Amino acid sequence: MLVGIFCLKLVFLGNSQNSEIDDLRLTVKALPNDTTKVLKLIDLSYRYIKFQLDTSLVDGKEALKLSKKLNFPFGHAKALNQMGLVYKSLSNYDSAMIYYNKALVMFDSLKIDSEKASVLNRMGNVYKRFGEFDKSIECFMKSLKIYQNNKDSVQISSILNNLGVLYYDMSNFEKALEYQLLNLEISKRLNLTSKLHTTLMNIGNIYKDGENAFTAITYYQEALSYFEKSSNNKYDKMLLMHNLGVTYEKINKLNEAKHYYKKAIALEKEIGEKEMLVFSLQGLGNAFVKQGDYNTGIKYLEESYALANQIKDVRKQHRLSNNLYQLHEKRGNYKKAFYYLKEFGVFEDSVYNLEKKKQFVELEQKYESEKRLHQISILEKEKEIQQLELAKAEQDSTRRKFQRNILILTVLLALVFIMFMVYENRKRKRLNSILKKQNNHILQQRAQIVKQNEELFDANKTKDKLFQIIAHDLRSPLVSIDSLTQLIPFWIEDQDFNSLRKLSKSLEMSVNNLLSLIDNLLNWALSQQGKFPFKPETIDLADISKEILSIYQPIAEFKKIQISCEMCKNSYVDADKNMVSAILRNLLNNAIKFTSENGKISIGSTIENDIAHIWVKDNGVGFSPENQKRIFEIANGSTNGTRGETGKGLGLFFCKEFVNMNRGDIHIDSEINKGTTITFTLPATNILSN
């Protein structure tokens, strides 16, 4: 067992040390929240780590928090390094590595190599705990290189020791010895008496495990001389005494072995080191046994076994129970041998247990046989025969029990297999059900995508048609306006005011058509985006008709068309006023457009069953049955008015949209050269019913 300088040793703080920590605690409390307090908190955390980990953790966290608040990078990195050490001491190695890595990054950015080397050294120790020896060596070598560049011989000695311990744990005794001898050379040159005894012990351990016991004893004795001169470390001294006992036992110098085992035992009892006490008691017992003093040897071995039971060390229980079983069997004490063999069987692993069970049965039979022989010696001949028959019956019973157990085991295995198959079958059915649902979901998504593609195709087709209509219907009024405005200068020059008046009417019609188109386009765009404000309210159709007639009456008079309003009284509907106005404007505009001079247009309504029927009727050019079928669609063709006005049914398309939004319906009744009647419905309000 090598002693690593980096390892935390058992330390008993004296009154002076406790006093120092108490004074430091008072100093920290009196300090303001500055960088000095951060460093003092880290120092406190480091001191408490040896005997009070919870306090060490609290101080470390406070230093971490304060350094971050003060924006103190060096202190923050130091606190991270200390937190890593605390978590390592708590055996929380994952958390320790997180803090070490953060500290390493910060010290690297701050370019503080000495602190970086300290972190790398501690990381190497954690990697060693993980069994990741390559990474551990890499960290130690990086740390060693930094300390060599800084010519820090004390730290170089520590890293060499750590490398020696690591290679020792890897059973690479040659490399371990190489690094420990380098460490010893530096420690002697610098007179590092506090480290010399540890280094000498480690070298002795390497020679001991390398089967060179005499050389090992030489180094152990030298280490012992340094203990007597300068060290009061009872833990390390206890390890040294134990190792001397083991080594003397190996070369069969049993008196010397017992001497050092006893010294080790005294120290172990003094400091409460129970794990090592088990080993030393075992070693002392073995030494007595080798000298033929079985009673004393067994006494120490049983004391060691009892202590192993107390601390629940399974490995030691396993080893000692085996030793005691063999000793008692050898001495013919089969009862105790049977007891320790049974104890040994409890701790034996599954493979080794099969071999030992055979020995257990043999010993049990031997014990039962001895018991039967003893009974036979005190019983009569007849009882002896009966006992033999009983033994045979017991054997038969044992055989039957064995056969029964085999049968039970076979049935259990069959049941387990059946349950497994049932489980797998259910699992397969469940997976098939999930796959079926997923497949149906995919089919539904595919159908939805096809439907969306069709809707998108229709929307694009409608958009293309709409652009054609917009281009045509915008161009026609503008061309008309352009042509008419070119005549204005000539008629002004000729003072032809009658022509100018007619021109103003024509301009008014063109502008009105253009504004109507723009209104329709704006309304349609808003409705497609879902932004058209739909605010149903109670509307008086008579009032809204008057407003619209006042707009279109001058245009109708220009074409010498007579418009009559036949709206019934109390014709109230529940609808959006702007939409109803747009519907009536479009219908009246179309009626004027397709009615000849001296024609007639009427607008009116009737109420039936809480439904308002509103109609616009003219005696104009009319529409063919084919055109009527698609009159409310965005058409490809166009229809000219009585004075050449063009139209593509865009207004009627919007009328249908707005009527539907107001929960109504619209239809057309038309005949060529006789006229057209367009009727739409809207919900009538309760005012009409009343």
XYZ file of C-alpha atoms in Angstrom:
690
model
C 0.000 0.000 0.000
C 1.686 3.195 -1.163
C 1.169 6.417 0.729
C 0.477 9.307 -1.672
C 1.455 12.785 -0.590
C -1.638 13.974 -2.403
C -3.849 11.681 -0.277
C -5.782 13.141 2.632
C -4.431 11.644 5.863
C -6.107 11.290 9.214
C -5.146 14.321 11.243
C -5.837 15.125 14.876
C -5.924 18.852 15.433
C -4.498 20.069 18.670
C -5.762 22.998 20.704
C -3.327 25.361 18.980
C -4.600 24.398 15.536
C -8.245 24.801 16.603
C -7.340 28.167 18.030
C -5.768 29.221 14.729
C -8.931 28.291 12.805
C -11.148 30.105 15.328
C -8.978 33.230 15.022
C -9.158 33.010 11.220
C -12.960 32.656 11.398
C -13.207 35.814 13.531
C -10.917 37.665 11.107
C -13.102 36.666 8.139
C -16.281 37.832 9.894
C -14.716 41.244 10.555
C -13.584 41.749 6.951
C -15.656 43.720 4.421
C -16.801 41.926 1.274
C -13.573 42.409 -0.685
C -10.940 40.295 -2.427
C -9.074 39.656 0.843
C -12.185 38.055 2.315
C -12.446 35.767 -0.740
C -8.902 34.450 -0.229
C -9.418 34.030 3.535
C -12.624 32.041 2.925
C -10.722 29.730 0.567
C -8.054 29.273 3.262
C -10.759 28.436 5.826
C -12.362 25.925 3.465
C -8.975 24.230 2.939
C -8.323 23.983 6.693
C -11.778 22.544 7.487
C -11.525 19.944 4.709
C -9.360 17.747 6.929
C -11.985 17.232 9.629
C -15.284 19.087 8.910
C -16.352 18.744 5.270
C -19.779 20.395 5.590
C -18.214 23.620 6.908
C -15.524 23.428 4.213
C -18.260 23.196 1.558
C -20.152 26.218 2.948
C -16.998 28.389 3.030
C -16.044 27.314 -0.496
C -19.480 28.214 -1.853
C -19.398 31.607 -0.119
C -15.956 32.350 -1.623
C -17.244 31.329 -5.057
C -20.315 33.561 -4.780
C -18.403 36.589 -3.447
C -15.610 36.354 -6.048
C -18.199 36.315 -8.826
C -20.014 39.306 -7.323
C -16.722 41.251 -7.025
C -15.638 40.237 -10.550
C -12.416 38.832 -9.035
C -11.206 36.270 -11.650
C -8.182 35.012 -9.706
C -10.232 34.497 -6.542
C -13.026 32.876 -8.535
C -10.608 30.406 -10.138
C -9.058 29.622 -6.715
C -12.543 29.043 -5.281
C -13.403 26.689 -8.163
C -10.206 24.715 -7.484
C -11.042 24.495 -3.775
C -14.634 23.375 -4.519
C -13.205 20.596 -6.677
C -11.059 19.444 -3.732
C -14.079 19.514 -1.386
C -16.218 17.410 -3.721
C -13.308 14.980 -4.230
C -13.093 14.589 -0.459
C -16.856 13.920 -0.454
C -16.212 11.195 -3.101
C -18.391 13.154 -5.565
C -15.811 12.834 -8.333
C -18.069 13.952 -11.205
C -18.781 17.301 -9.505
C -15.100 17.622 -8.587
C -14.079 17.284 -12.259
C -16.626 19.924 -13.304
C -15.098 22.459 -10.892
C -11.516 21.467 -11.774
C -12.166 21.934 -15.497
C -13.696 25.379 -14.912
C -10.730 26.376 -12.736
C -8.277 25.086 -15.365
C -9.898 27.199 -18.092
C -9.794 30.335 -15.916
C -6.170 29.907 -14.810
C -5.214 29.223 -18.422
C -6.872 32.475 -19.554
C -5.198 34.326 -16.644
C -1.847 32.706 -17.621
C -1.083 31.657 -14.017
C 0.901 28.461 -14.634
C 1.571 27.538 -11.006
C -2.152 27.434 -10.189
C -2.838 25.609 -13.445
C -0.309 22.937 -12.420
C -2.071 22.565 -9.049
C -5.410 21.922 -10.791
C -3.829 19.412 -13.195
C -2.294 17.534 -10.259
C -5.678 17.260 -8.534
C -7.363 16.203 -11.790
C -4.772 13.446 -12.135
C -5.775 12.147 -8.704
C -9.470 12.027 -9.685
C -8.741 10.272 -12.987
C -6.783 7.713 -10.955
C -9.901 7.128 -8.843
C -11.878 6.559 -12.055
C -9.283 4.011 -13.222
C -8.489 6.187 -16.248
C -4.742 5.825 -15.844
C -3.759 7.273 -19.244
C -5.577 10.540 -18.492
C -4.151 10.568 -14.979
C -0.589 10.215 -16.334
C -1.271 12.950 -18.898
C -2.406 15.386 -16.173
C 0.543 14.563 -13.896
C 3.047 14.982 -16.756
C 1.575 18.375 -17.747
C 1.735 19.497 -14.128
C 5.325 18.198 -13.816
C 6.407 20.110 -16.921
C 5.035 23.396 -15.529
C 6.764 22.903 -12.159
C 10.017 22.000 -13.935
C 9.802 25.218 -15.994
C 9.187 27.144 -12.763
C 12.024 25.202 -11.040
C 9.688 24.437 -8.117
C 11.524 21.457 -6.619
C 9.054 20.888 -3.764
C 6.128 20.479 -6.158
C 8.261 18.424 -8.552
C 8.851 16.021 -5.662
C 5.093 15.760 -5.020
C 4.275 15.033 -8.681
C 7.048 12.405 -8.892
C 5.557 10.736 -5.826
C 2.081 10.769 -7.400
C 3.424 9.222 -10.603
C 5.214 6.557 -8.567
C 2.005 5.731 -6.682
C 0.028 5.588 -9.944
C 2.453 3.186 -11.624
C 2.503 1.096 -8.439
C -1.295 0.774 -8.618
C -0.872 -0.280 -12.258
C 1.601 -2.996 -11.064
C 4.322 -1.379 -13.178
C 6.926 -1.627 -10.401
C 9.839 -0.649 -12.637
C 8.339 2.757 -13.550
C 7.037 3.229 -10.005
C 10.545 2.699 -8.593
C 12.045 5.064 -11.193
C 9.821 7.977 -10.127
C 10.086 7.275 -6.391
C 13.913 7.180 -6.532
C 13.897 10.557 -8.328
C 11.529 11.819 -5.648
C 13.843 10.507 -2.908
C 16.843 12.242 -4.481
C 15.062 15.634 -4.512
C 13.626 15.177 -0.998
C 17.082 14.428 0.441
C 18.722 17.277 -1.467
C 16.122 19.749 -0.174
C 16.027 18.054 3.253
C 12.232 17.623 3.029
C 12.037 15.626 6.246
C 8.226 15.755 6.301
C 8.173 13.865 2.979
C 11.194 11.622 3.343
C 9.547 8.984 5.529
C 6.615 8.731 3.080
C 8.893 8.377 0.058
C 11.037 5.745 1.799
C 7.888 3.818 2.768
C 6.644 3.882 -0.825
C 9.975 2.594 -2.145
C 9.911 -0.141 0.493
C 6.396 -1.128 -0.631
C 7.556 -1.403 -4.251
C 10.425 -3.708 -3.285
C 8.133 -5.729 -0.994
C 5.584 -6.366 -3.745
C 8.398 -6.909 -6.224
C 9.548 -9.894 -4.140
C 12.680 -8.140 -2.821
C 11.860 -8.218 0.871
C 15.364 -7.572 2.230
C 15.749 -4.337 0.252
C 12.229 -3.356 1.306
C 13.163 -3.766 4.978
C 16.217 -1.536 4.459
C 14.034 1.318 3.196
C 11.399 0.696 5.883
C 14.015 0.930 8.626
C 15.360 4.166 7.143
C 11.810 5.540 7.049
C 11.392 4.521 10.693
C 14.453 6.544 11.652
C 12.889 9.681 10.105
C 9.656 9.012 12.001
C 11.565 8.942 15.262
C 13.346 12.203 14.384
C 10.716 14.461 12.887
C 7.249 12.997 12.401
C 4.339 12.532 14.769
C 2.078 11.185 12.033
C 0.632 8.145 13.784
C -1.315 7.006 10.710
C 1.783 6.744 8.494
C 3.749 5.212 11.359
C 0.992 2.613 11.775
C 1.230 1.755 8.046
C 4.998 1.428 8.324
C 4.769 -0.933 11.327
C 2.205 -3.069 9.507
C 4.310 -3.246 6.334
C 7.391 -4.232 8.361
C 5.358 -7.022 9.941
C 4.178 -8.255 6.515
C 7.690 -8.132 5.062
C 9.345 -9.969 7.990
C 6.592 -12.585 7.760
C 7.393 -13.077 4.042
C 11.039 -13.932 4.833
C 9.886 -16.106 7.768
C 11.391 -13.897 10.483
C 8.314 -14.458 12.587
C 9.462 -12.954 15.896
C 10.281 -9.656 14.160
C 6.981 -9.891 12.268
C 5.026 -10.340 15.523
C 6.924 -7.426 17.077
C 5.907 -4.971 14.346
C 2.371 -6.366 14.033
C 1.849 -5.693 17.739
C 3.149 -2.122 17.372
C 0.835 -1.598 14.420
C -2.113 -2.991 16.410
C -1.414 -0.631 19.315
C -1.388 2.395 16.984
C -4.499 1.206 15.106
C -6.434 0.866 18.340
C -5.198 4.271 19.486
C -6.365 6.135 16.371
C -9.438 3.963 15.740
C -8.275 2.557 12.382
C -10.409 -0.608 12.276
C -9.777 -1.617 8.653
C -6.003 -1.828 9.113
C -6.524 -3.433 12.527
C -8.221 -6.383 10.774
C -5.122 -6.877 8.575
C -2.656 -6.582 11.465
C -4.595 -9.021 13.685
C -4.713 -11.455 10.763
C -0.962 -11.074 10.175
C -0.188 -11.590 13.866
C -2.440 -14.664 13.987
C -0.773 -16.137 10.898
C 2.672 -15.581 12.445
C 1.673 -17.549 15.587
C 0.167 -20.315 13.447
C 3.388 -20.580 11.408
C 5.302 -20.999 14.694
C 2.921 -23.807 15.667
C 1.074 -21.831 18.346
C -2.382 -22.607 16.936
C -4.397 -21.544 19.955
C -2.893 -18.042 20.054
C -2.945 -17.756 16.275
C -6.594 -18.779 16.038
C -7.455 -16.353 18.846
C -6.041 -13.399 16.857
C -7.595 -14.635 13.608
C -11.016 -14.932 15.256
C -10.592 -11.461 16.749
C -9.775 -10.195 13.248
C -12.823 -12.005 11.833
C -15.132 -10.530 14.502
C -13.873 -7.029 13.693
C -14.351 -7.653 9.952
C -17.961 -8.636 10.719
C -18.378 -5.481 12.773
C -17.222 -3.174 9.949
C -18.979 -5.380 7.358
C -15.884 -5.844 5.195
C -16.989 -8.734 2.966
C -13.577 -9.343 1.398
C -11.877 -9.686 4.749
C -14.744 -11.842 6.054
C -14.342 -14.110 3.036
C -10.562 -14.480 3.430
C -10.574 -14.949 7.212
C -13.482 -17.413 7.270
C -11.581 -19.559 4.761
C -8.382 -19.432 6.874
C -10.239 -20.343 10.051
C -12.143 -23.148 8.319
C -8.867 -24.699 7.123
C -7.200 -24.350 10.538
C -10.092 -25.934 12.460
C -10.418 -28.732 9.906
C -6.689 -29.405 10.162
C -6.953 -29.608 13.946
C -9.995 -31.894 13.746
C -12.455 -29.390 15.195
C -15.096 -30.136 12.581
C -17.876 -28.283 14.313
C -16.025 -24.961 14.112
C -14.633 -25.854 10.701
C -18.183 -26.447 9.493
C -19.275 -23.087 10.980
C -16.502 -21.108 9.250
C -16.954 -22.984 5.991
C -20.623 -22.060 6.104
C -19.650 -18.433 6.745
C -17.141 -18.660 3.909
C -19.882 -19.933 1.594
C -21.966 -16.823 2.297
C -19.226 -14.583 0.951
C -18.054 -16.775 -1.910
C -18.950 -15.660 -5.445
C -21.197 -17.768 -7.674
C -18.425 -19.578 -9.586
C -16.151 -20.239 -6.639
C -19.197 -21.169 -4.555
C -19.889 -24.306 -6.657
C -16.438 -25.702 -5.861
C -16.698 -24.940 -2.171
C -20.175 -26.429 -1.869
C -18.646 -29.825 -2.616
C -16.204 -29.374 0.246
C -19.069 -28.191 2.428
C -21.049 -31.399 1.744
C -17.994 -33.575 2.376
C -17.279 -31.837 5.667
C -20.941 -32.090 6.662
C -20.914 -35.807 5.892
C -17.673 -36.203 7.822
C -19.229 -34.382 10.748
C -22.397 -36.509 10.613
C -20.326 -39.678 10.254
C -18.262 -38.795 13.321
C -21.445 -38.068 15.195
C -22.933 -41.423 14.201
C -19.732 -43.289 15.177
C -19.851 -41.668 18.588
C -23.450 -42.772 19.040
C -22.657 -46.279 17.792
C -19.933 -46.641 20.403
C -22.442 -46.139 23.217
C -25.402 -47.956 21.671
C -26.095 -51.596 21.202
C -25.559 -53.519 17.991
C -29.169 -53.219 16.979
C -29.096 -49.456 17.329
C -25.985 -49.371 15.194
C -27.880 -51.183 12.411
C -30.834 -48.829 12.806
C -28.519 -45.835 12.585
C -27.003 -47.147 9.374
C -30.453 -47.658 7.915
C -31.379 -44.149 8.981
C -28.284 -42.802 7.265
C -29.274 -44.620 4.076
C -32.793 -43.225 4.366
C -31.363 -39.745 4.760
C -29.285 -40.231 1.655
C -32.370 -41.365 -0.242
C -34.260 -38.366 1.081
C -31.451 -36.077 0.022
C -31.485 -37.619 -3.435
C -35.263 -37.240 -3.680
C -35.014 -33.636 -2.499
C -32.359 -32.990 -5.105
C -34.546 -34.530 -7.815
C -37.528 -32.531 -6.574
C -35.508 -29.316 -6.607
C -34.352 -30.042 -10.156
C -37.985 -30.567 -11.191
C -39.099 -27.341 -9.501
C -36.252 -25.444 -11.132
C -37.181 -26.889 -14.541
C -40.839 -25.885 -14.083
C -39.838 -22.400 -12.958
C -37.570 -21.974 -15.967
C -40.395 -23.154 -18.246
C -42.793 -20.665 -16.631
C -40.263 -17.872 -17.031
C -39.820 -18.813 -20.694
C -43.601 -18.866 -21.267
C -44.016 -15.502 -19.521
C -41.213 -14.098 -21.626
C -42.867 -15.342 -24.840
C -46.240 -13.888 -23.757
C -44.567 -10.588 -22.948
C -42.763 -10.542 -26.306
C -46.018 -11.367 -28.121
C -47.867 -8.536 -26.355
C -44.976 -6.222 -27.020
C -45.033 -7.163 -30.726
C -48.817 -6.592 -30.901
C -48.431 -3.245 -29.169
C -45.707 -2.226 -31.602
C -47.846 -3.347 -34.552
C -50.745 -1.276 -33.197
C -48.490 1.756 -32.841
C -47.140 1.260 -36.371
C -50.690 0.936 -37.728
C -51.730 4.173 -36.019
C -48.631 5.919 -37.337
C -49.347 4.596 -40.845
C -52.950 5.864 -40.669
C -51.672 9.201 -39.430
C -49.241 9.376 -42.363
C -52.057 8.536 -44.811
C -54.210 11.276 -43.270
C -51.345 13.737 -43.547
C -50.783 12.713 -47.168
C -54.506 13.249 -47.961
C -54.368 16.603 -46.212
C -51.301 17.604 -48.237
C -53.048 16.593 -51.489
C -56.094 18.651 -50.485
C -53.894 21.632 -49.593
C -52.106 21.329 -52.942
C -55.452 21.365 -54.751
C -56.601 24.378 -52.746
C -53.295 26.104 -53.453
C -53.662 25.349 -57.176
C -57.194 26.796 -57.163
C -55.997 29.824 -55.222
C -53.183 30.454 -57.707
C -55.616 30.018 -60.592
C -58.016 32.496 -58.981
C -55.143 34.893 -58.336
C -54.059 34.770 -62.006
C -57.615 35.433 -63.159
C -57.929 38.246 -60.662
C -54.743 39.915 -61.937
C -56.107 39.766 -65.497
C -59.364 41.355 -64.374
C -57.602 44.053 -62.378
C -55.313 44.918 -65.281
C -58.267 45.125 -67.682
C -60.756 46.923 -65.425
C -58.193 49.436 -64.207
C -56.964 50.183 -67.707
C -60.408 50.760 -69.281
C -61.559 53.671 -67.033
C -58.097 55.229 -67.139
C -57.986 55.064 -70.963
C -61.455 56.621 -71.068
C -60.408 59.379 -68.683
C -57.236 59.992 -70.699
C -59.188 60.254 -73.959
C -61.820 62.582 -72.511
C -59.294 64.897 -70.875
C -57.584 65.385 -74.255
C -60.868 66.907 -75.610
C -61.205 69.441 -72.801
C -58.773 72.064 -74.251
C -60.511 72.022 -77.673
C -64.019 72.475 -76.228
C -62.828 75.205 -73.898
C -61.245 77.005 -76.837
C -64.516 76.617 -78.852
C -66.532 77.471 -75.717
C -68.588 74.335 -76.286
C -69.990 74.132 -72.769
C -72.659 71.560 -73.630
C -69.959 69.127 -74.706
C -67.991 69.933 -71.552
C -71.040 69.178 -69.417
C -71.508 65.848 -71.179
C -67.791 65.237 -70.790
C -67.982 65.850 -67.049
C -70.755 63.249 -66.790
C -68.638 60.739 -68.716
C -65.648 61.507 -66.512
C -67.825 61.090 -63.431
C -68.963 57.655 -64.686
C -65.388 56.548 -65.434
C -64.119 57.765 -62.080
C -67.069 56.144 -60.309
C -66.368 52.824 -62.052
C -62.694 53.093 -61.104
C -63.490 53.891 -57.463
C -65.998 51.040 -57.351
C -63.340 48.652 -58.662
C -60.759 49.868 -56.129
C -63.282 49.548 -53.264
C -64.103 46.011 -54.357
C -60.422 45.063 -54.570
C -59.690 46.528 -51.145
C -62.663 44.763 -49.556
C -61.729 41.466 -51.179
C -58.094 41.716 -50.052
C -59.179 42.403 -46.479
C -61.622 39.490 -46.511
C -58.931 37.091 -47.837
C -56.598 38.086 -44.992
C -59.400 37.747 -42.454
C -58.993 41.433 -41.599
C -62.255 42.746 -43.068
C -64.148 44.165 -40.096
C -67.359 42.195 -39.771
C -69.650 44.121 -37.415
C -73.278 43.041 -37.740
C -75.837 45.594 -36.582
C -79.452 46.574 -37.179
C -79.667 48.348 -40.568
C -82.588 50.211 -42.116
C -82.565 49.200 -45.800
C -84.582 52.267 -46.725
C -81.932 54.610 -45.327
C -79.001 52.837 -46.920
C -80.865 52.695 -50.269
C -81.372 56.459 -50.207
C -77.640 57.009 -49.645
C -76.688 54.784 -52.568
C -79.351 56.251 -54.891
C -78.043 59.734 -54.173
C -74.643 58.579 -55.482
C -75.842 56.828 -58.637
C -78.827 59.051 -59.550
C -76.676 61.547 -61.541
C -75.040 58.714 -63.488
C -78.435 57.183 -64.259
C -79.790 60.562 -65.405
C -76.815 60.902 -67.754
C -77.942 57.672 -69.460
C -81.577 58.826 -69.139
C -82.361 55.846 -66.915
C -85.188 56.000 -64.404
C -84.510 54.495 -60.945
C -87.321 53.713 -58.520
C -87.046 52.587 -54.874
C -89.629 50.093 -53.642
C -88.182 49.298 -50.234
C -90.893 48.205 -47.826
C -91.402 50.044 -44.576
C -89.567 48.840 -41.469
C -87.180 46.790 -43.579
C -84.547 46.174 -40.917
C -81.840 43.548 -41.266
C -79.071 42.200 -39.019
C -75.896 42.613 -41.120
C -72.653 44.533 -41.606
C -73.551 47.978 -42.901
C -70.409 48.442 -45.036
C -70.885 45.078 -46.697
C -74.575 45.680 -47.451
C -73.682 49.093 -48.897
C -70.994 47.504 -51.092
C -73.475 44.846 -52.310
C -76.112 47.420 -53.289
C -73.535 49.714 -54.929
C -72.190 46.885 -57.095
C -75.661 45.658 -58.087
C -76.903 49.167 -58.916
C -73.684 49.987 -60.798
C -74.076 46.806 -62.897
C -77.755 47.573 -63.552
C -76.883 51.071 -64.862
C -74.005 49.664 -66.895
C -76.170 47.083 -68.713
C -79.364 49.163 -69.116
C -79.930 51.168 -72.290
C -81.051 54.822 -72.471
C -84.606 55.477 -71.320
C -84.418 52.164 -69.408
C -85.791 51.452 -65.955
C -84.189 50.168 -62.766
C -85.951 49.367 -59.531
C -84.581 48.493 -56.092
C -86.788 47.037 -53.404
C -87.361 44.493 -50.654
C -89.889 42.156 -49.075
C -89.957 40.379 -45.688
C -90.929 36.715 -45.453
C -90.465 34.484 -42.385
C -87.828 36.751 -40.773
C -85.878 36.814 -44.036
C -85.398 40.039 -46.007
C -85.410 39.570 -49.801
C -83.648 42.546 -51.469
C -83.643 42.845 -55.241
C -82.271 45.080 -57.979
C -84.201 44.804 -61.243
C -83.502 46.309 -64.677
C -84.812 45.966 -68.231
C -81.351 45.955 -69.730
C -79.509 43.612 -72.081
C -79.809 40.546 -69.814
C -77.543 37.486 -69.575
C -77.534 34.160 -71.352
C -78.137 30.945 -69.324
C -74.443 30.024 -69.751
C -73.305 33.347 -68.278
C -75.807 33.075 -65.440
C -74.183 29.823 -64.264
C -70.859 31.566 -63.680
C -72.063 35.088 -63.057
C -70.806 35.054 -59.440
C -67.382 33.645 -60.330
C -64.197 35.360 -61.490
C -64.694 34.838 -65.224
C -62.165 34.691 -68.023
C -64.308 36.658 -70.474
C -65.878 40.105 -70.231
C -69.283 41.672 -70.957
C -69.665 45.191 -72.367
C -72.248 47.628 -71.111
C -74.733 49.539 -73.282
C -72.175 52.304 -73.829
C -69.186 50.047 -74.170
C -68.469 49.815 -70.414
C -66.446 46.714 -69.690
C -66.874 44.298 -66.817
C -65.657 40.875 -65.785
C -68.083 40.113 -62.962
C -65.643 41.087 -60.228
C -68.265 43.135 -58.416
C -70.788 40.266 -58.455
C -68.081 37.924 -57.134
C -67.604 40.273 -54.148
C -71.377 40.527 -53.704
C -71.644 36.764 -53.281
C -68.711 36.760 -50.798
C -70.288 39.504 -48.667
C -73.797 37.994 -48.796
C -72.434 34.646 -47.585
C -70.530 36.347 -44.770
C -73.833 37.882 -43.614
C -75.608 34.475 -43.559
C -77.541 35.168 -46.759
C -77.912 33.840 -50.281
C -77.912 35.449 -53.753
C -79.297 34.364 -57.127
C -79.967 35.827 -60.601
C -82.968 35.680 -62.906
C -82.205 37.068 -66.381
C -83.314 36.864 -70.002
C -81.552 38.266 -73.089
C -82.883 41.725 -74.130
C -85.553 41.611 -71.401
C -83.584 42.406 -68.281
C -82.123 41.020 -65.104
C -83.260 40.619 -61.513
C -80.648 39.866 -58.829
C -82.071 38.969 -55.434
C -80.183 38.404 -52.194
C -81.370 37.571 -48.698
C -80.377 38.783 -45.239
C -81.643 37.928 -41.744
C -84.430 40.317 -40.728
C -84.414 41.671 -37.177
C -87.077 41.390 -34.480
C -88.162 44.945 -35.209
C -89.815 43.684 -38.389
C -91.613 40.905 -36.497
C -92.874 43.376 -33.933
